Short mmCIF file of C-alpha atoms and ligand atoms in Angstrom, two decimals:
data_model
loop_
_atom_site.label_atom_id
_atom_site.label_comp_id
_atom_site.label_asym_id
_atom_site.label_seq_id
_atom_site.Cartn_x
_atom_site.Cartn_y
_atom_site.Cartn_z
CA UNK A 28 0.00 0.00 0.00
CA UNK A 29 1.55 2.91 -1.12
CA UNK A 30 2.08 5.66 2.03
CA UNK A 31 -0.35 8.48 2.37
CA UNK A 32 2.83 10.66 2.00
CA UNK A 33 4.26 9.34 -1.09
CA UNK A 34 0.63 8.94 -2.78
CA UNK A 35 -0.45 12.67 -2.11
CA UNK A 36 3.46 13.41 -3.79
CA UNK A 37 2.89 11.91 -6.92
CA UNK A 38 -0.70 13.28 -7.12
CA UNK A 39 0.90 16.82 -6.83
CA UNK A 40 3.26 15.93 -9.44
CA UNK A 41 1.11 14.60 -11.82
CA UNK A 42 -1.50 17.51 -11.02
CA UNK A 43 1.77 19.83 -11.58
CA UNK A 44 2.83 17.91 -15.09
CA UNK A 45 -0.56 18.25 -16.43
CA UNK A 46 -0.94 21.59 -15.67
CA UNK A 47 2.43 22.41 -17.21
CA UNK A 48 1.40 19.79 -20.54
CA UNK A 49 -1.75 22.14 -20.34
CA UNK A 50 0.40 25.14 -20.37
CA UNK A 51 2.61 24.30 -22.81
CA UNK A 52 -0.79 23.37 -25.00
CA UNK A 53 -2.32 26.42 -24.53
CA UNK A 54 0.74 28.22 -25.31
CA UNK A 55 0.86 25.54 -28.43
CA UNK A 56 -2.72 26.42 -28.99
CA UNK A 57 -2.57 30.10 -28.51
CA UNK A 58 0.07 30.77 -31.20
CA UNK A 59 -0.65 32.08 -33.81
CA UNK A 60 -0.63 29.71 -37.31
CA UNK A 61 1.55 30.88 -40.08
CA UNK A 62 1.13 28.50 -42.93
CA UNK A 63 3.83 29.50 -45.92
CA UNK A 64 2.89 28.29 -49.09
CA UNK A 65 5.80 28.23 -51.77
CA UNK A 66 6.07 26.20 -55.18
CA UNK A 67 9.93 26.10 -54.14
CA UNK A 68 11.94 22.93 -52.65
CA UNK A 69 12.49 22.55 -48.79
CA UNK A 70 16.14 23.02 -50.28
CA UNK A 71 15.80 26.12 -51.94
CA UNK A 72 17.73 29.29 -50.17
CA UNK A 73 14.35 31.16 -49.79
CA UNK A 74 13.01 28.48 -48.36
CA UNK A 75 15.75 27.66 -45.92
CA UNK A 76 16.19 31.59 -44.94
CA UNK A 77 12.49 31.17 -43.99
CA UNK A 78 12.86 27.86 -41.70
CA UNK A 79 16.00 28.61 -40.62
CA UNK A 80 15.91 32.60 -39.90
CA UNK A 81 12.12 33.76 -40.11
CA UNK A 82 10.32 31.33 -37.89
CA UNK A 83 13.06 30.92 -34.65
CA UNK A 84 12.84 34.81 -34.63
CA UNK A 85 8.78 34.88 -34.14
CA UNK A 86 8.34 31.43 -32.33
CA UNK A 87 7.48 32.94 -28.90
CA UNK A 88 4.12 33.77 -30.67
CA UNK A 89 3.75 32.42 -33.91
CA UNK A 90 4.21 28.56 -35.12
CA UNK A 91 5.86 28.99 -38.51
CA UNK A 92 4.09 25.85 -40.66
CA UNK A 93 5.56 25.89 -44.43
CA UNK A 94 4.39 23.97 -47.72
CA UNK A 95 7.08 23.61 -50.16
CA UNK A 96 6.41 22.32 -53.76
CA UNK A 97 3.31 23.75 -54.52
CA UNK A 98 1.64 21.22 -51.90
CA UNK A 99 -0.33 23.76 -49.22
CA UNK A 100 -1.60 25.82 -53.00
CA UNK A 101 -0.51 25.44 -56.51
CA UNK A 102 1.60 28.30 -57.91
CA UNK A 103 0.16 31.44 -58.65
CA UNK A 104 -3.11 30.86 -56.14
CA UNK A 105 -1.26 31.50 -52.81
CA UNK A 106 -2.48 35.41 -52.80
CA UNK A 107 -5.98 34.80 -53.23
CA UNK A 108 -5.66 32.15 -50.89
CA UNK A 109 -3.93 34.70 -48.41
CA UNK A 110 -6.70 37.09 -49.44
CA UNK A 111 -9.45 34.97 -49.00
CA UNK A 112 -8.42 34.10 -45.32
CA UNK A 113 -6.88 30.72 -46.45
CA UNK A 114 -3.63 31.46 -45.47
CA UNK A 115 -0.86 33.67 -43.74
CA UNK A 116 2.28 33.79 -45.73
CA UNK A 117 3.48 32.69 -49.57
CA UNK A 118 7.09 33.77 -51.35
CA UNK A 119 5.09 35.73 -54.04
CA UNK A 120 6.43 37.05 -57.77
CA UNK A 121 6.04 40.85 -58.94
CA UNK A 122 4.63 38.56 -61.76
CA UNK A 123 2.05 37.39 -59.16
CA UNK A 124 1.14 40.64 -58.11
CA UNK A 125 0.92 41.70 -61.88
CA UNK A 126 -2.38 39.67 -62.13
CA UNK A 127 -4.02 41.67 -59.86
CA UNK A 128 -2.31 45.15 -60.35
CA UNK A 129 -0.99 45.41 -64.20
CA UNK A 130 1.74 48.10 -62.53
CA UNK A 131 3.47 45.47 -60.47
CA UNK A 132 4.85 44.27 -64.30
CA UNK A 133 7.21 47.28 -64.10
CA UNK A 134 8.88 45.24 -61.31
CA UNK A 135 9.31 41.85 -63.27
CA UNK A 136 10.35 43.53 -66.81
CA UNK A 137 13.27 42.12 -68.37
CA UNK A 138 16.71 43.99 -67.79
CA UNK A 139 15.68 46.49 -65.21
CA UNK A 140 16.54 45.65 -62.13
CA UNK A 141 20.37 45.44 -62.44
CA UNK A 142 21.21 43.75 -59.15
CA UNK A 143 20.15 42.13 -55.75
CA UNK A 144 21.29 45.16 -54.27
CA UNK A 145 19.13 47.72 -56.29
CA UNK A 146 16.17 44.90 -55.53
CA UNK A 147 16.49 46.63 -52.10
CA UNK A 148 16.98 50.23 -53.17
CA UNK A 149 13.83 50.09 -54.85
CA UNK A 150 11.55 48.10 -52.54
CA UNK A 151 12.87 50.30 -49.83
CA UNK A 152 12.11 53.76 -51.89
CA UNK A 153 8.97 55.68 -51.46
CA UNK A 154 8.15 54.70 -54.77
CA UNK A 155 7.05 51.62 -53.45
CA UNK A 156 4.57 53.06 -51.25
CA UNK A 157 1.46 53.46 -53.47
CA UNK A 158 2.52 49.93 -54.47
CA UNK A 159 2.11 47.98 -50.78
CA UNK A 160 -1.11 50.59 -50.08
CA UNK A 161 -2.55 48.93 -52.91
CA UNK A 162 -1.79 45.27 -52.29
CA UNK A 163 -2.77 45.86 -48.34
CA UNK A 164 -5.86 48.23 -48.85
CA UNK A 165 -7.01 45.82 -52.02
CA UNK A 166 -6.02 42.58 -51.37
CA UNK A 167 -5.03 42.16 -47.91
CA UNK A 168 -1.68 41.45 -48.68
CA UNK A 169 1.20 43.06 -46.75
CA UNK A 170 4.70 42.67 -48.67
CA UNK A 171 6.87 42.50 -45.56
CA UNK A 172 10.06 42.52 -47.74
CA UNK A 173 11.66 41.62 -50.97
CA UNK A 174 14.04 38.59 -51.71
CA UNK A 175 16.23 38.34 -54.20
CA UNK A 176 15.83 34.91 -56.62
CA UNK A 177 18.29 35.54 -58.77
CA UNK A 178 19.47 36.29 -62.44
CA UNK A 179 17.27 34.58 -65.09
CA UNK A 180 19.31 32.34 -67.38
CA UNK A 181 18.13 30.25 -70.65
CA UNK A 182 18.40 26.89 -70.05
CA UNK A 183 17.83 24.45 -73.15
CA UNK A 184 17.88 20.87 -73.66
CA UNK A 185 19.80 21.74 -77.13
CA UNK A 186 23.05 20.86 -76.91
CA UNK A 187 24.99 24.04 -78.23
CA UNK A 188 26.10 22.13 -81.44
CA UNK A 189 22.30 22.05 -82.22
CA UNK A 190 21.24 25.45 -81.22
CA UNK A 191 23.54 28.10 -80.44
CA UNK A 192 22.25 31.08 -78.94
CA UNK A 193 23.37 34.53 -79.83
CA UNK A 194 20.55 36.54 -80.29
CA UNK A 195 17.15 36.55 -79.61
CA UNK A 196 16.34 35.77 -83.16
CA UNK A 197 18.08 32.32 -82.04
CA UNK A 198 15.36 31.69 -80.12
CA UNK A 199 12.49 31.78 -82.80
CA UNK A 200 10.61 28.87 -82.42
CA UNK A 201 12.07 27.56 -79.20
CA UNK A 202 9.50 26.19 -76.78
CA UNK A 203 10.49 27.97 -73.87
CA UNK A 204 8.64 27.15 -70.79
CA UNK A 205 7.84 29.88 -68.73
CA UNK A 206 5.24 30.46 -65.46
CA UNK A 207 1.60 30.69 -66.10
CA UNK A 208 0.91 34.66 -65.63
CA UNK A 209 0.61 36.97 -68.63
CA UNK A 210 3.83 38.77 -67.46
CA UNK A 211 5.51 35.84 -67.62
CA UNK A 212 4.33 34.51 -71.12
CA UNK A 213 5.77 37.98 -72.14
CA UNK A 214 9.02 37.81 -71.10
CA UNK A 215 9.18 34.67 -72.78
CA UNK A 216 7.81 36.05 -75.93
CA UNK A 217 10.29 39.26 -75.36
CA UNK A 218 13.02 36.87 -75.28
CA UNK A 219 12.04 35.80 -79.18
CA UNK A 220 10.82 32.09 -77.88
CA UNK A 221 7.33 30.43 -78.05
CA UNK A 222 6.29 30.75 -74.26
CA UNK A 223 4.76 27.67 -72.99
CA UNK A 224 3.07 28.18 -69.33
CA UNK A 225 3.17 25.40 -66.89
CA UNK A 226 3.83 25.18 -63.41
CA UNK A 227 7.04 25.16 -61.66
CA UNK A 228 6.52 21.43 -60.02
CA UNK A 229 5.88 20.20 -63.91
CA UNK A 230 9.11 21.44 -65.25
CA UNK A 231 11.81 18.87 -64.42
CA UNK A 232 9.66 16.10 -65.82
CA UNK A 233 8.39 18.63 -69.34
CA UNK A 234 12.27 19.01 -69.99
CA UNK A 235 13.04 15.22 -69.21
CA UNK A 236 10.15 14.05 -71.96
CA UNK A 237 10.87 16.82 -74.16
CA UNK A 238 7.41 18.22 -73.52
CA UNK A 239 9.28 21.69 -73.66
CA UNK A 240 13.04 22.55 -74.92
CA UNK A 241 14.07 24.82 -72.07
CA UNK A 242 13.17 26.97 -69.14
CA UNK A 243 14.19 29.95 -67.27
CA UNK A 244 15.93 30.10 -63.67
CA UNK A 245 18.88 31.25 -62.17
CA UNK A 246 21.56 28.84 -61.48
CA UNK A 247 21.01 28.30 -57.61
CA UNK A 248 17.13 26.72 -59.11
CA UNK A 249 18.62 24.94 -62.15
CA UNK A 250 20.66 23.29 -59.42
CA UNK A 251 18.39 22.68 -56.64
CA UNK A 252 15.99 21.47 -59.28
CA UNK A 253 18.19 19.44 -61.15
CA UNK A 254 17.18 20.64 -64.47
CA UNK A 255 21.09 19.73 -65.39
CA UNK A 256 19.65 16.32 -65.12
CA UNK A 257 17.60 16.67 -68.32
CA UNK A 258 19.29 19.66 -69.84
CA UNK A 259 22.16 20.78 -72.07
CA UNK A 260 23.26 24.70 -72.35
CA UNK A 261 23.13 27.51 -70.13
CA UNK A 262 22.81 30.68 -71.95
CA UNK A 263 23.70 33.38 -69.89
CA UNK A 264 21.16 36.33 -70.76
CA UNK A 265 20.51 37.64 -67.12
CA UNK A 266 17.21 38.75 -68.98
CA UNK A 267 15.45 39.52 -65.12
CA UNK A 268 17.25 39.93 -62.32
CA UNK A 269 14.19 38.15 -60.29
CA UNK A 270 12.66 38.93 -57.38
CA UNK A 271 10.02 37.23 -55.23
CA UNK A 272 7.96 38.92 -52.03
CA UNK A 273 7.64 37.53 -47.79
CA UNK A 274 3.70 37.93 -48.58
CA UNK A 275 1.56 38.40 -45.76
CA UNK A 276 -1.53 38.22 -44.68
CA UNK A 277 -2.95 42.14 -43.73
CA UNK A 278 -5.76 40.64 -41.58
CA UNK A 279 -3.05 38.49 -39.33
CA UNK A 280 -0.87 41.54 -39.12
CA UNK A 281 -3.26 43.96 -37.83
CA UNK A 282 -4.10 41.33 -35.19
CA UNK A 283 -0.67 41.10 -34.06
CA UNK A 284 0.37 44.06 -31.26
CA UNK A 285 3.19 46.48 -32.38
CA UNK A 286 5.82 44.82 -30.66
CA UNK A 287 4.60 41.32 -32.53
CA UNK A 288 4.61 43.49 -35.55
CA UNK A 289 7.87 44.80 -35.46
CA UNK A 290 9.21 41.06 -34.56
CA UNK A 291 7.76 40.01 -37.79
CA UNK A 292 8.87 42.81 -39.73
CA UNK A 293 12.61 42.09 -38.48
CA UNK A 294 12.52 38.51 -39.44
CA UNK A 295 11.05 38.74 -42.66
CA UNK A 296 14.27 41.37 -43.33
CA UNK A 297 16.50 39.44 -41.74
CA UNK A 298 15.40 35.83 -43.54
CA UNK A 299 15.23 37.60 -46.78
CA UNK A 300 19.04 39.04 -46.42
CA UNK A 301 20.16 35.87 -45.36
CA UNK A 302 18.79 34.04 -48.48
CA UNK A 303 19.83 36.61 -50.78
CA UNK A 304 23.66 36.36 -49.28
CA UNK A 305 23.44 32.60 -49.75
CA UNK A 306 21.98 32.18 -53.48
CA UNK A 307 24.36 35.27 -54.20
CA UNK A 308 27.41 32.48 -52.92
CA UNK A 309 25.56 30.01 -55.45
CA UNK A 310 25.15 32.27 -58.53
CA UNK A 311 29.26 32.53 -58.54
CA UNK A 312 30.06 29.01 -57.72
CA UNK A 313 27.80 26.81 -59.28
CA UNK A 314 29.09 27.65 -63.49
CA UNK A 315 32.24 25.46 -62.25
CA UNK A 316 29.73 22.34 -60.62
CA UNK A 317 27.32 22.72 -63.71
CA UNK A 318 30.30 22.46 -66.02
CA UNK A 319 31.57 19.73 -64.53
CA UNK A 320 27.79 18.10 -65.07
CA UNK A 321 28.82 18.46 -68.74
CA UNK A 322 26.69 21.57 -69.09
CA UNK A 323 27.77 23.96 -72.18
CA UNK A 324 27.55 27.67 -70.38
CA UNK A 325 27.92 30.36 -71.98
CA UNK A 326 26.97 34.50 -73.00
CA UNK A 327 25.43 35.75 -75.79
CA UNK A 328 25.02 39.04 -77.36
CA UNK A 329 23.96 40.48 -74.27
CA UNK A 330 23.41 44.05 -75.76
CA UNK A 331 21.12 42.75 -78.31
CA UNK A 332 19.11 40.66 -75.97
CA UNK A 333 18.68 43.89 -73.60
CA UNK A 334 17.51 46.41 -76.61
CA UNK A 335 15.76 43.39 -78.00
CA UNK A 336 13.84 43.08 -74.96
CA UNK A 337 13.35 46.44 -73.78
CA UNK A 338 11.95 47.77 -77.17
CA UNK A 339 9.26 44.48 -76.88
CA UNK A 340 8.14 46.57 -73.54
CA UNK A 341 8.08 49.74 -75.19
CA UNK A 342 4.37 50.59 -75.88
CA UNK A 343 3.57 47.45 -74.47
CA UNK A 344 0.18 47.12 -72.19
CA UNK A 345 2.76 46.69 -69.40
CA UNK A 346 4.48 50.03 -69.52
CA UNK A 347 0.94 51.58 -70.29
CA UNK A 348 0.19 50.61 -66.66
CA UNK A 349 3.25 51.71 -64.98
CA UNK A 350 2.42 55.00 -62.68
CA UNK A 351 4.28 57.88 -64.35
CA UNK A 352 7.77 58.43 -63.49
CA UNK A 353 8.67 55.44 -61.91
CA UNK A 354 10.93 53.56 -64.30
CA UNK A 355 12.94 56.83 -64.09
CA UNK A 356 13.22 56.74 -60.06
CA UNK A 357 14.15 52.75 -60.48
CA UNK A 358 16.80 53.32 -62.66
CA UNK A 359 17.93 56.67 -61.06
CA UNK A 360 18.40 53.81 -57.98
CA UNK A 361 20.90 51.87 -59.95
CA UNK A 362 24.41 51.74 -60.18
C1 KDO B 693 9.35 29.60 -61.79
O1 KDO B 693 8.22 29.07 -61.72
O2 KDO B 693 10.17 29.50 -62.74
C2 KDO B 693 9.75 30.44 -60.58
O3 KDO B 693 11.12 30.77 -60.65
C3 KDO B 693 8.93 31.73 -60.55
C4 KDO B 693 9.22 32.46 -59.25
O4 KDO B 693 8.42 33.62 -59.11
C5 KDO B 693 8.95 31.56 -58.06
O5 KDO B 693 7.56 31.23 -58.01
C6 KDO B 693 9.78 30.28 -58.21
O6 KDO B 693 9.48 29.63 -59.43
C7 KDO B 693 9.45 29.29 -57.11
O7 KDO B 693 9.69 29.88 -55.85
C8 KDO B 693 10.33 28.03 -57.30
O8 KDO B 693 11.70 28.38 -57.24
#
């Protein structure tokens, strides 16, 4: 028979232990859900900068939950889905944005951002201020900060024997996949291929059938993906310098109190510099591993693929929806 003494102990403890099980519950419970949806890889730098940086910085209130591959919402529905109440966070694309607002295209036009670091300049100017009014006040989507993707390279299944690539001319014909939005198919078309739009989860398997004959990613992604796998030539256009957006969800940020608010803020800056540092790393040292998969990398005639592109925009139902003056202020913020 167990003592009196000892049996009222190890009711206090257990009382104690589920009270603290409780605690640590509630606490569970209380937090607040943050579900990121992103067609990228667990792998992928943004992703990683998210895990690893965004959601240790906020988890005293918030319980970071992310969907990689497209598996929480297919590309290109997150911001409805973020709109609609669905859910908190995606890694969104200017091109994204575009669908709603036509002026976001200004920010996912070939050759005019010039680098990650004017990526910053401008999404830190007031010139991006009628911009995030409009996402927050019309779609309930707060763009907490901007994240740097990469350089945009043409990546065909060709070997360069069969197609060499000098101009965009070159590309007449080619069936270049690119992402489903309209900004997107223009780019593509810009570039002087035959845009086909499919998501990013299809890709690897469109290039490996021959479904398509190339793509467009920067390096870090043709890695991470593996499209070396099924792919031949690397043709270096740097036709966007790409950008994606830490989207978030207006409603869950005007619940959260200012100090919450300036938590989040802090992380999403501070994930987003550490991703862009990393692919940065990757952009310079992966020519030398995706040479060594027996890929054929090389430039074209850069200057005729940037006035090729840039006079496809000119008069363009893009630039007829970019505010006034603004192309001027993003290149005055270049080097
Ligand atoms: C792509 O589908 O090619 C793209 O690079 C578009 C980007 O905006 C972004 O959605 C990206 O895919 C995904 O994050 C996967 O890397």
């Amino acid at each position: 028979m167990m003592n009196l003494k000892r049996l009222t102990a190890l009711s206090v403890a257990a009382a104690v232990g589920g009270l603290a099980v409780t605690m640590s519950m509630g606490f569970a419970a209380d937090k607040i859900k943050l579900r990121l949806a992103t067609a990228g890889s667990a792998t992928d730098q943004r992703s990683v900068a998210m895990a690893e940086v965004f959601a240790p910085m906020v988890a005293e209130f918030a319980d970071f939950q992310p969907g990689y591959n497209g598996t929480l919402f297919a590309q290109g529905t997150e911001l409805e889905a973020i709109s609609r109440g669905n859910l908190e966070m995606s890694i969104a694309s200017a091109q994204e944005m575009a669908q709603f607002f036509p002026e976001f295209s200004i920010f996912a036009t070939g050759y005019v951002h010039q680098n990650a670091d004017h990526q910053v300049k401008v999404f830190n100017d007031p010139l991006m201020d009628a911009f995030k009014k409009t996402a927050e006040d019309e779609l309930g989507v707060k763009l907490l900060s901007v994240m740097y993707l990469g350089r945009r390279q043409v990546n065909l299944r060709q070997t360069k024997e069969e197609l060499t690539v000098t101009t965009p001319a070159d590309l007449n014909g080619v069936n270049l996949r690119m992402p489903g939005t309209d900004a997107w198919q223009f780019l593509g078309k810009a570039l002087g291929a035959s845009p086909t739009p499919m998501s990013f989860t299809e890709v690897y398997t469109a290039l490996s059938t021959g479904a398509v004959d190339g793509q467009d990613n920067p390096l870090p992604t043709v890695v991470d993906a593996k499209f070396y796998e099924v792919t031949n030539q690397i043709v270096l256009t740097s036709h966007l310098v790409d950008l994606n957006y830490i989207a978030f969800s207006k409603q869950v940020w005007d619940a959260l109190t200012p100090e919450q608010q300036t938590t989040v803020q802090k992380a999403a800056d501070a994930a987003a510099e550490s991703g862009r540092q990393k692919q940065l790393e990757k952009e310079e040292s992966l020519v030398s591993f995706l040479k060594e998969q027996g890929m054929e990398i090389y430039e074209p005639d850069l200057d005729a693929f940037r006035s090729h592109v840039q006079a496809q925009y000119v008069g363009s139902e893009f630039a007829a929806s970019w505010p006034d003056g603004v192309l001027e202020k993003i290149n005055a913020l270049g080097n």
